[in-house]
Tab-separated table of C-alpha atoms in Angstrom:
chain	number	residue	atom	x	y	z
A	1	MET	CA	82.526	-61.529	28.570
A	2	GLU	CA	80.215	-58.585	27.885
A	3	GLN	CA	78.290	-60.369	25.139
A	4	ARG	CA	77.931	-63.487	27.267
A	5	VAL	CA	76.545	-61.382	30.135
A	6	ILE	CA	74.121	-59.678	27.745
A	7	ASP	CA	72.932	-63.050	26.453
A	8	THR	CA	72.399	-64.306	30.009
A	9	LEU	CA	70.428	-61.249	31.064
A	10	ARG	CA	68.288	-61.306	27.931
A	11	ASN	CA	67.489	-64.969	28.482
A	12	VAL	CA	66.313	-64.347	32.058
A	13	PHE	CA	64.298	-61.288	31.071
A	14	GLU	CA	62.518	-63.138	28.280
A	15	LEU	CA	61.865	-66.151	30.509
A	16	ASN	CA	59.894	-63.718	32.665
A	17	GLY	CA	57.836	-62.375	29.755
A	18	PHE	CA	59.691	-59.137	29.027
A	19	ILE	CA	59.741	-57.884	25.426
A	20	GLY	CA	62.943	-56.506	23.923
A	21	ILE	CA	62.931	-53.090	22.279
A	22	GLU	CA	65.564	-50.725	20.887
A	23	THR	CA	65.177	-46.951	20.774
A	24	ARG	CA	67.117	-44.254	18.932
A	25	ALA	CA	70.239	-42.813	20.498
A	26	VAL	CA	69.193	-39.191	19.921
A	27	GLU	CA	66.420	-37.463	21.876
A	28	GLN	CA	65.035	-33.944	22.155
A	29	GLY	CA	66.650	-31.858	24.877
A	30	SER	CA	63.251	-31.237	26.452
A	31	SER	CA	62.811	-34.996	26.909
A	32	LEU	CA	66.316	-35.475	28.287
A	33	LEU	CA	65.707	-32.831	30.954
A	34	LYS	CA	62.503	-34.487	32.208
A	35	LYS	CA	64.310	-36.465	34.893
A	36	GLY	CA	65.916	-33.403	36.412
A	37	GLU	CA	69.332	-33.869	34.801
A	38	THR	CA	71.485	-30.811	34.134
A	39	SER	CA	72.843	-29.773	30.768
A	40	LYS	CA	76.341	-30.737	31.910
A	41	GLU	CA	75.300	-34.399	31.987
A	42	ILE	CA	73.987	-34.425	28.409
A	43	TYR	CA	76.034	-34.689	25.232
A	44	LEU	CA	74.351	-32.202	22.905
A	45	LEU	CA	74.589	-32.556	19.131
A	46	SER	CA	75.001	-30.004	16.377
A	47	ARG	CA	75.646	-30.070	12.648
A	48	LEU	CA	78.947	-28.663	11.401
A	49	GLN	CA	77.358	-25.561	9.904
A	50	GLU	CA	75.789	-24.750	13.284
A	51	VAL	CA	79.062	-24.740	15.242
A	52	GLY	CA	79.443	-21.445	17.060
A	53	HIS	CA	75.714	-20.797	17.335
A	54	GLU	CA	74.759	-23.415	19.919
A	55	SER	CA	74.369	-20.855	22.686
A	56	ASP	CA	71.606	-19.155	20.714
A	57	THR	CA	69.330	-22.204	20.997
A	58	PRO	CA	67.831	-23.358	24.319
A	59	ILE	CA	68.864	-26.858	25.362
A	60	GLU	CA	65.211	-27.911	25.316
A	61	ASP	CA	65.127	-27.272	21.542
A	62	ARG	CA	68.356	-29.089	20.729
A	63	LEU	CA	69.204	-32.748	20.249
A	64	GLY	CA	71.350	-34.867	22.549
A	65	LEU	CA	72.480	-38.438	23.134
A	66	HIS	CA	70.369	-40.326	25.665
A	67	PHE	CA	72.059	-40.728	29.047
A	68	ASP	CA	69.775	-43.550	30.198
A	69	LEU	CA	67.037	-45.790	28.778
A	70	THR	CA	64.082	-44.621	30.897
A	71	VAL	CA	63.529	-41.314	29.107
A	72	PRO	CA	63.481	-43.019	25.668
A	73	LEU	CA	61.067	-45.608	27.083
A	74	SER	CA	58.623	-42.940	28.264
A	75	ARG	CA	58.627	-41.388	24.772
A	76	TYR	CA	58.273	-44.817	23.139
A	77	VAL	CA	55.264	-45.693	25.288
A	78	VAL	CA	53.474	-42.419	24.511
A	79	GLU	CA	54.164	-42.717	20.773
A	80	HIS	CA	53.063	-46.367	20.532
A	81	SER	CA	50.399	-46.486	23.244
A	82	GLY	CA	47.726	-47.501	20.745
A	83	ASP	CA	49.707	-50.571	19.696
A	84	LEU	CA	50.958	-51.790	23.078
A	85	ALA	CA	49.321	-54.310	25.404
A	86	PHE	CA	49.385	-52.966	28.957
A	87	PRO	CA	50.950	-53.599	31.363
A	88	PHE	CA	53.874	-53.343	28.933
A	89	LYS	CA	56.902	-55.336	30.100
A	90	ARG	CA	60.078	-54.415	28.270
A	91	TRP	CA	63.785	-55.154	28.449
A	92	GLN	CA	66.351	-52.983	26.726
A	93	ILE	CA	70.134	-53.279	26.525
A	94	GLN	CA	71.845	-50.399	24.726
A	95	LYS	CA	74.682	-47.923	24.876
A	96	VAL	CA	74.136	-44.621	26.660
A	97	TRP	CA	76.289	-41.505	26.941
A	98	ARG	CA	76.800	-39.418	30.050
A	99	GLY	CA	78.902	-36.403	30.986
A	100	GLU	CA	81.109	-38.296	33.436
A	101	ARG	CA	84.750	-37.673	34.265
A	102	PRO	CA	86.314	-40.981	33.103
A	103	GLN	CA	87.702	-42.998	36.002
A	104	GLU	CA	87.461	-46.527	37.370
A	105	GLY	CA	83.821	-47.585	37.181
A	106	ARG	CA	82.768	-44.337	35.457
A	107	PHE	CA	82.472	-44.121	31.672
A	108	ARG	CA	81.275	-41.540	29.185
A	109	GLU	CA	80.000	-44.274	26.898
A	110	PHE	CA	78.663	-47.491	28.396
A	111	VAL	CA	76.026	-50.191	28.116
A	112	GLN	CA	72.952	-50.212	30.330
A	113	ALA	CA	70.508	-53.097	30.866
A	114	ASP	CA	66.974	-52.155	31.912
A	115	ILE	CA	63.675	-53.837	32.678
A	116	ASP	CA	60.476	-51.871	33.226
A	117	VAL	CA	56.754	-52.499	33.494
A	118	ILE	CA	54.494	-49.665	32.332
A	119	GLY	CA	50.785	-49.427	33.107
A	120	ASN	CA	47.996	-47.517	31.406
A	121	GLY	CA	46.373	-45.299	34.038
A	122	ASP	CA	47.357	-47.549	36.928
A	123	LEU	CA	49.877	-50.272	37.736
A	124	PRO	CA	49.396	-52.988	40.402
A	125	ASP	CA	51.979	-52.874	43.167
A	126	HIS	CA	52.811	-56.582	42.798
A	127	TYR	CA	55.157	-55.520	39.989
A	128	GLU	CA	57.207	-53.757	42.661
A	129	VAL	CA	58.013	-57.253	43.946
A	130	GLU	CA	58.371	-58.935	40.572
A	131	LEU	CA	61.032	-56.655	39.128
A	132	PRO	CA	63.632	-56.891	41.922
A	133	LEU	CA	63.139	-60.670	41.968
A	134	VAL	CA	63.734	-60.876	38.211
A	135	MET	CA	66.929	-58.861	38.622
A	136	VAL	CA	68.089	-61.058	41.506
A	137	SER	CA	67.422	-64.109	39.330
A	138	ALA	CA	69.452	-62.591	36.487
A	139	LEU	CA	72.343	-61.677	38.788
A	140	GLU	CA	72.209	-65.176	40.276
A	141	ARG	CA	72.817	-66.559	36.788
A	142	LEU	CA	75.900	-64.355	36.518
A	143	ARG	CA	77.454	-66.083	39.523
A	144	GLU	CA	78.850	-68.659	37.091
A	145	PHE	CA	81.178	-65.831	36.027
A	146	GLY	CA	82.318	-65.377	39.618
A	147	LEU	CA	79.873	-62.604	40.554
A	148	PRO	CA	79.142	-62.544	44.326
A	149	LYS	CA	75.637	-62.892	45.766
A	150	ALA	CA	73.421	-59.854	45.162
A	151	THR	CA	70.899	-58.400	47.628
A	152	VAL	CA	68.300	-55.747	46.803
A	153	HIS	CA	67.859	-53.003	49.427
A	154	ALA	CA	64.408	-51.428	49.165
A	155	ASN	CA	62.674	-48.365	50.581
A	156	ASN	CA	59.552	-46.371	49.711
A	157	ARG	CA	59.517	-42.641	49.039
A	158	LYS	CA	56.051	-42.220	50.591
A	159	LEU	CA	57.323	-43.686	53.850
A	160	SER	CA	60.254	-41.264	53.916
A	161	GLU	CA	58.198	-38.269	52.810
A	162	GLY	CA	55.505	-38.897	55.430
A	163	PHE	CA	58.095	-39.168	58.177
A	164	TYR	CA	59.908	-35.982	57.125
A	165	ARG	CA	56.616	-34.059	56.954
A	166	GLY	CA	55.675	-35.443	60.342
A	167	LEU	CA	58.878	-33.890	61.674
A	168	GLY	CA	57.826	-30.541	60.207
A	169	LEU	CA	60.199	-30.555	57.208
A	170	THR	CA	58.864	-29.202	53.900
A	171	ASP	CA	61.833	-29.587	51.509
A	172	VAL	CA	61.263	-33.322	51.095
A	173	GLU	CA	63.109	-33.615	47.781
A	174	GLY	CA	66.097	-31.791	49.246
A	175	VAL	CA	66.181	-34.105	52.266
A	176	LEU	CA	66.034	-37.159	49.988
A	177	ARG	CA	68.918	-35.866	47.885
A	178	GLU	CA	71.063	-35.364	50.978
A	179	ILE	CA	70.152	-38.723	52.542
A	180	ASP	CA	71.170	-40.316	49.228
A	181	LYS	CA	74.744	-39.177	49.982
A	182	LEU	CA	75.037	-41.116	53.250
A	183	ASP	CA	77.310	-43.861	51.963
A	184	LYS	CA	79.570	-41.346	50.236
A	185	ILE	CA	80.086	-38.674	52.895
A	186	GLY	CA	78.836	-40.156	56.180
A	187	ALA	CA	76.137	-39.248	58.708
A	188	ASP	CA	77.777	-36.143	60.202
A	189	GLU	CA	78.241	-34.448	56.843
A	190	VAL	CA	74.696	-35.314	55.783
A	191	ALA	CA	73.334	-33.886	59.036
A	192	LYS	CA	75.224	-30.669	58.342
A	193	LEU	CA	73.758	-30.461	54.821
A	194	LEU	CA	70.238	-31.048	56.150
A	195	VAL	CA	70.633	-28.128	58.535
A	196	GLU	CA	72.345	-25.791	56.094
A	197	GLY	CA	70.365	-26.552	52.951
A	198	CYS	CA	67.031	-28.133	53.900
A	199	GLY	CA	65.844	-26.012	56.794
A	200	ALA	CA	66.206	-28.763	59.412
A	201	ASN	CA	67.245	-28.155	63.010
A	202	GLU	CA	69.682	-30.480	64.752
A	203	ASN	CA	66.943	-32.716	66.213
A	204	GLN	CA	65.143	-33.034	62.875
A	205	ALA	CA	68.381	-33.855	61.089
A	206	ARG	CA	69.208	-36.580	63.612
A	207	ALA	CA	65.682	-37.979	63.331
A	208	CYS	CA	66.137	-38.256	59.552
A	209	LEU	CA	69.364	-40.180	60.137
A	210	GLU	CA	67.623	-42.454	62.661
A	211	LEU	CA	65.056	-43.336	59.985
A	212	ALA	CA	67.866	-44.060	57.540
A	213	GLU	CA	69.390	-46.504	60.013
A	214	LEU	CA	66.262	-48.701	60.070
A	215	THR	CA	66.586	-52.077	58.375
A	216	ALA	CA	64.337	-55.126	58.571
A	217	ALA	CA	64.038	-58.555	56.992
A	218	ASN	CA	60.249	-58.778	57.387
A	219	GLY	CA	57.239	-56.482	57.369
A	220	ALA	CA	56.206	-56.949	61.001
A	221	ASP	CA	59.671	-56.043	62.259
A	222	LEU	CA	59.720	-53.006	59.969
A	223	ALA	CA	56.327	-51.753	61.179
A	224	GLU	CA	57.281	-52.173	64.829
A	225	LYS	CA	60.541	-50.247	64.443
A	226	PHE	CA	58.916	-47.490	62.412
A	227	ASP	CA	56.036	-46.954	64.857
A	228	ALA	CA	58.492	-46.775	67.734
A	229	LEU	CA	60.477	-44.108	65.898
A	230	CYS	CA	57.312	-42.102	65.135
A	231	ALA	CA	56.290	-42.242	68.791
A	232	LYS	CA	59.744	-41.073	69.822
A	233	HIS	CA	59.439	-37.989	67.621
A	234	ASP	CA	55.769	-37.249	68.371
A	235	ILE	CA	54.384	-38.085	64.923
A	236	ALA	CA	50.712	-38.784	65.633
A	237	ALA	CA	49.163	-41.917	64.173
A	238	ASP	CA	46.120	-39.926	62.973
A	239	SER	CA	48.123	-37.247	61.164
A	240	ASP	CA	48.169	-36.930	57.356
A	241	ALA	CA	51.938	-37.354	57.426
A	242	TYR	CA	51.701	-40.677	59.268
A	243	VAL	CA	48.942	-41.916	56.930
A	244	LEU	CA	51.166	-41.171	53.913
A	245	ALA	CA	54.140	-42.854	55.558
A	246	ARG	CA	52.034	-45.881	56.425
A	247	GLN	CA	51.001	-46.297	52.782
A	248	GLY	CA	54.656	-46.532	51.836
A	249	LEU	CA	55.427	-48.802	54.764
A	250	ASP	CA	52.627	-51.230	53.842
A	251	THR	CA	53.908	-51.489	50.265
A	252	LEU	CA	57.482	-51.965	51.435
A	253	ALA	CA	56.411	-54.622	53.956
A	254	MET	CA	54.525	-56.437	51.195
A	255	ILE	CA	57.610	-56.399	48.962
A	256	VAL	CA	59.925	-57.746	51.656
A	257	ASP	CA	57.520	-60.460	52.834
A	258	GLU	CA	56.555	-61.639	49.348
A	259	ALA	CA	60.181	-61.688	48.220
A	260	ALA	CA	61.085	-63.734	51.320
A	261	ARG	CA	58.504	-66.357	50.356
A	262	ILE	CA	59.934	-66.686	46.849
A	263	ARG	CA	63.664	-65.968	47.321
A	264	PRO	CA	64.551	-65.734	51.040
A	265	GLY	CA	67.126	-63.071	51.813
A	266	SER	CA	67.071	-61.546	48.327
A	267	VAL	CA	65.276	-58.292	49.271
A	268	ILE	CA	65.579	-56.392	52.563
A	269	ALA	CA	64.084	-53.141	53.826
A	270	ASP	CA	66.743	-50.444	54.114
A	271	LEU	CA	65.410	-46.961	54.857
A	272	LYS	CA	68.547	-45.088	53.888
A	273	ILE	CA	67.868	-45.902	50.223
A	274	ALA	CA	66.633	-42.607	48.798
A	275	ARG	CA	67.458	-42.409	45.065
A	276	GLY	CA	68.012	-38.673	44.677
A	277	LEU	CA	66.139	-38.302	41.372
A	278	ASP	CA	62.893	-36.404	41.843
A	279	TYR	CA	60.670	-38.480	39.576
A	280	TYR	CA	60.458	-41.560	41.834
A	281	THR	CA	57.103	-41.698	43.629
A	282	GLY	CA	57.063	-45.017	45.498
A	283	SER	CA	59.402	-47.962	45.926
A	284	VAL	CA	63.113	-47.372	45.342
A	285	TYR	CA	65.858	-49.983	45.067
A	286	GLU	CA	69.630	-50.322	45.268
A	287	THR	CA	71.436	-53.627	44.759
A	288	PHE	CA	74.726	-54.552	46.412
A	289	LEU	CA	77.159	-57.452	46.037
A	290	ASP	CA	78.508	-59.367	49.035
A	291	GLY	CA	82.094	-58.382	49.758
A	292	ALA	CA	82.112	-55.542	47.208
A	293	ALA	CA	81.143	-52.525	49.318
A	294	SER	CA	83.547	-50.240	47.455
A	295	LEU	CA	81.706	-50.958	44.211
A	296	GLY	CA	78.484	-49.477	45.560
A	297	SER	CA	75.118	-50.231	44.001
A	298	ILE	CA	75.245	-52.213	40.753
A	299	CYS	CA	71.521	-52.098	39.983
A	300	SER	CA	69.007	-49.410	40.930
A	301	GLY	CA	65.562	-48.074	40.130
A	302	GLY	CA	62.081	-47.628	41.484
A	303	ARG	CA	58.456	-46.707	40.934
A	304	TYR	CA	57.589	-43.614	38.885
A	305	ASP	CA	54.024	-42.464	38.259
A	306	ASN	CA	54.489	-39.180	36.399
A	307	LEU	CA	57.358	-39.590	33.942
A	308	ALA	CA	55.245	-40.628	30.936
A	309	SER	CA	51.930	-38.911	30.181
A	310	GLN	CA	49.682	-37.992	27.281
A	311	GLY	CA	47.166	-35.271	28.056
A	312	ASN	CA	45.318	-36.392	31.165
A	313	LYS	CA	46.424	-39.994	30.722
A	314	LYS	CA	49.413	-41.218	32.726
A	315	TYR	CA	51.565	-44.275	32.239
A	316	PRO	CA	52.988	-45.244	35.657
A	317	GLY	CA	55.925	-47.580	35.728
A	318	VAL	CA	58.484	-49.407	37.806
A	319	GLY	CA	61.935	-50.284	36.571
A	320	LEU	CA	65.455	-51.377	37.410
A	321	SER	CA	68.707	-50.706	35.592
A	322	ILE	CA	72.156	-52.320	35.589
A	323	GLY	CA	75.212	-50.311	34.546
A	324	LEU	CA	76.400	-53.290	32.549
A	325	SER	CA	79.792	-51.952	31.426
A	326	ARG	CA	80.687	-51.088	35.009
A	327	LEU	CA	79.589	-54.524	36.200
A	328	VAL	CA	81.563	-56.310	33.467
A	329	SER	CA	84.621	-54.221	34.319
A	330	TYR	CA	84.347	-55.409	37.930
A	331	MET	CA	83.836	-59.012	36.824
A	332	LEU	CA	86.908	-58.909	34.577
A	333	HIS	CA	89.065	-57.659	37.438
A	334	ALA	CA	87.579	-60.210	39.846
A	335	ALA	CA	87.805	-63.133	37.437
A	336	GLY	CA	91.592	-63.267	37.547
A	337	ALA	CA	93.067	-65.876	35.218
A	338	HIS	CA	89.742	-66.577	33.519
A	339	ALA	CA	89.347	-63.000	32.325
A	340	ASN	CA	91.902	-63.288	29.501
A	341	ARG	CA	89.781	-65.245	27.046
A	342	VAL	CA	90.069	-63.477	23.725
A	343	SER	CA	88.320	-66.234	21.773
A	344	PRO	CA	84.807	-67.457	22.617
A	345	ALA	CA	85.930	-71.007	21.831
A	346	SER	CA	86.163	-73.504	24.690
A	347	VAL	CA	88.138	-75.994	22.599
A	348	LEU	CA	90.845	-75.825	19.943
A	349	VAL	CA	90.954	-79.019	17.875
A	350	ALA	CA	94.538	-79.817	16.932
A	351	VAL	CA	95.574	-80.837	13.407
A	352	TRP	CA	98.240	-83.535	13.062
A	353	ASN	CA	98.819	-82.814	9.377
A	354	GLU	CA	96.951	-81.008	6.623
A	355	ALA	CA	95.831	-84.291	5.056
A	356	ASP	CA	93.857	-85.013	8.272
A	357	ARG	CA	92.302	-81.527	8.651
A	358	SER	CA	88.885	-82.849	7.619
A	359	ALA	CA	88.906	-85.216	10.633
A	360	SER	CA	89.566	-82.234	12.926
A	361	ASN	CA	86.736	-80.292	11.257
A	362	VAL	CA	84.340	-83.199	11.889
A	363	ILE	CA	85.204	-83.171	15.602
A	364	ALA	CA	84.750	-79.392	15.824
A	365	ASN	CA	81.360	-79.608	14.115
A	366	GLN	CA	80.225	-82.376	16.474
A	367	LEU	CA	81.120	-80.174	19.453
A	368	ARG	CA	79.397	-77.114	17.940
A	369	ALA	CA	76.251	-79.130	17.270
A	370	ARG	CA	76.066	-79.745	21.034
A	371	GLY	CA	76.530	-76.059	21.865
A	372	ILE	CA	80.252	-76.228	22.704
A	373	ALA	CA	82.187	-73.429	20.995
A	374	ALA	CA	85.110	-74.932	19.087
A	375	ASP	CA	87.826	-73.785	16.710
A	376	VAL	CA	90.325	-75.692	14.602
A	377	ALA	CA	94.066	-75.001	14.609
A	378	PRO	CA	94.989	-72.751	11.670
A	379	THR	CA	98.020	-74.844	10.657
A	380	ALA	CA	99.414	-78.295	11.298
A	381	ALA	CA	102.328	-76.792	13.215
A	382	LYS	CA	104.209	-78.619	15.936
A	383	LEU	CA	101.895	-79.557	18.776
A	384	GLY	CA	103.601	-77.164	21.187
A	385	LYS	CA	102.894	-74.253	18.852
A	386	GLN	CA	99.235	-75.233	18.560
A	387	ILE	CA	98.938	-75.342	22.355
A	388	LYS	CA	100.697	-71.966	22.603
A	389	TYR	CA	98.214	-70.552	20.058
A	390	ALA	CA	95.280	-71.787	22.185
A	391	ASP	CA	96.849	-70.306	25.308
A	392	LYS	CA	97.291	-66.904	23.652
A	393	LEU	CA	93.588	-66.869	22.767
A	394	GLY	CA	92.613	-68.003	26.257
A	395	VAL	CA	91.075	-71.249	24.938
A	396	PRO	CA	91.203	-73.647	27.917
A	397	TYR	CA	91.059	-77.004	26.088
A	398	VAL	CA	93.059	-78.536	23.227
A	399	TRP	CA	91.559	-81.579	21.544
A	400	PHE	CA	93.866	-84.253	20.135
A	401	PRO	CA	92.184	-86.383	17.425
A	402	SER	CA	93.007	-90.088	17.406
A	403	ASP	CA	96.255	-90.749	15.609
A	404	ALA	CA	95.753	-93.341	12.895
A	405	ALA	CA	99.432	-94.184	13.171
A	406	GLU	CA	98.960	-95.397	16.761
A	407	ASP	CA	96.549	-98.321	17.056
A	408	GLY	CA	94.184	-98.235	20.011
A	409	VAL	CA	94.703	-94.533	20.806
A	410	GLY	CA	91.416	-92.587	20.706
A	411	ASP	CA	90.688	-88.876	20.985
A	412	GLU	CA	92.029	-87.063	24.048
A	413	VAL	CA	91.439	-83.570	25.404
A	414	LYS	CA	93.860	-81.533	27.504
A	415	ASN	CA	92.965	-78.751	29.917
A	416	ILE	CA	95.956	-76.511	29.321
A	417	ILE	CA	95.226	-74.532	32.512
A	418	THR	CA	95.333	-77.499	34.896
A	419	GLY	CA	97.394	-79.867	32.723
A	420	ASP	CA	94.807	-82.655	33.069
A	421	GLN	CA	94.456	-84.854	29.954
A	422	GLN	CA	91.696	-87.427	29.484
A	423	PRO	CA	90.186	-89.670	26.752
A	424	ALA	CA	87.203	-87.953	25.145
A	425	ASP	CA	84.365	-88.484	22.679
A	426	ALA	CA	83.038	-85.440	20.811
A	427	ARG	CA	79.512	-86.862	20.990
A	428	SER	CA	79.377	-86.817	24.805
A	429	TRP	CA	82.276	-84.814	26.287
A	430	GLU	CA	81.442	-81.722	28.359
A	431	PRO	CA	83.864	-78.999	29.514
A	432	ASP	CA	84.028	-78.154	33.214
A	433	THR	CA	81.518	-75.400	33.973
A	434	VAL	CA	84.153	-72.869	35.010
A	435	TYR	CA	85.874	-73.224	31.617
A	436	ALA	CA	82.737	-73.483	29.492
A	437	ARG	CA	81.997	-69.756	29.639
A	438	GLN	CA	82.550	-67.712	26.528
A	439	THR	CA	84.243	-65.044	28.601
A	440	VAL	CA	85.657	-62.800	25.914
A	441	THR	CA	87.643	-59.773	27.073
A	442	VAL	CA	86.341	-56.437	25.773
A	443	GLU	CA	87.400	-52.834	26.176
A	444	ALA	CA	85.236	-51.299	28.933
């Protein structure tokens, strides 16, 4: 299934003009720490002769495995800036390594799928609409695998920062990190953390939670609710804090309204989305599946203006990332009976006897020429054994070539899951969509 998902995502990304790249797995420690990660989250490398001396070398001067694909992208852009056409739209699907405690949905080694757009000096904000819509389109294509509907929840860091400053709070990054924990620990615990660790009083903490509760499906509704909340907490419309917040609000309203025109209901404003990483400077996104609240966000990202730079030149970007291994793991569990396909083949062509194997090969090649994955039975065993072989591989169809010994009997194909058997012609037959997927089981 994983490879099929990768192929689907790549197809959607390239349909939208994104260019595929691959970067090295190993990065300098100084680069890996740019996003604010701690050394505990990075797998550091050393040569055998250096074992025992690692503590003598600062992490910044050592090498480690990349834990995401954004840091390698920022290095790639700086190194190749003279050769790239900006805005640079890239997709990248690679393994990453992270210092996680292995558990359901958490892996030390996993595959990530990213799309980003990088500008040279500036980047138009219409890309902050384009990227979530591309991701929604890609996730929509994955619904053929049984994935539920996906909705992107968007916020803007400027909106949140302006509001917090308007309340008199100065530790904006700290507040954002605590608000990011809302879904995990609940409002009361977050309020306590805001008071204990961010210098907020009880009223300020509750005001931050009120902002987080705001949602809207259109820009006008969002603006009305936000202005009412500012008035409630005495944030003046002519203050610097309000002006900053309004910049974020206007961008967020534009994203929601434009997305509604193209894909209604695909993107909503949700002001509790914070994305705790410090490097985000504008829009931030989290993506959730209908009926899968326990899974949490399956795709996240945002706008970053300061991650990649070269002297005085900056390369602002906006990107989204899917934890693909985690998503495939969920899909395998949710797919039930269809998750046990070991072979990518949709059809196994039976062989009546070895003398007729060439006829079975012709049928298989006709199916393959039309894009239908097909295999041929390895031996001319009894028919029951051939069907059992297909079942063990998870191949849903067995094709019976016409038997020359029986006049008037043409080819037939049997769906061994439903038991339905019908006449078939290899030049025109199509498998049912639900069984056509090359859903091959992989180790997560």
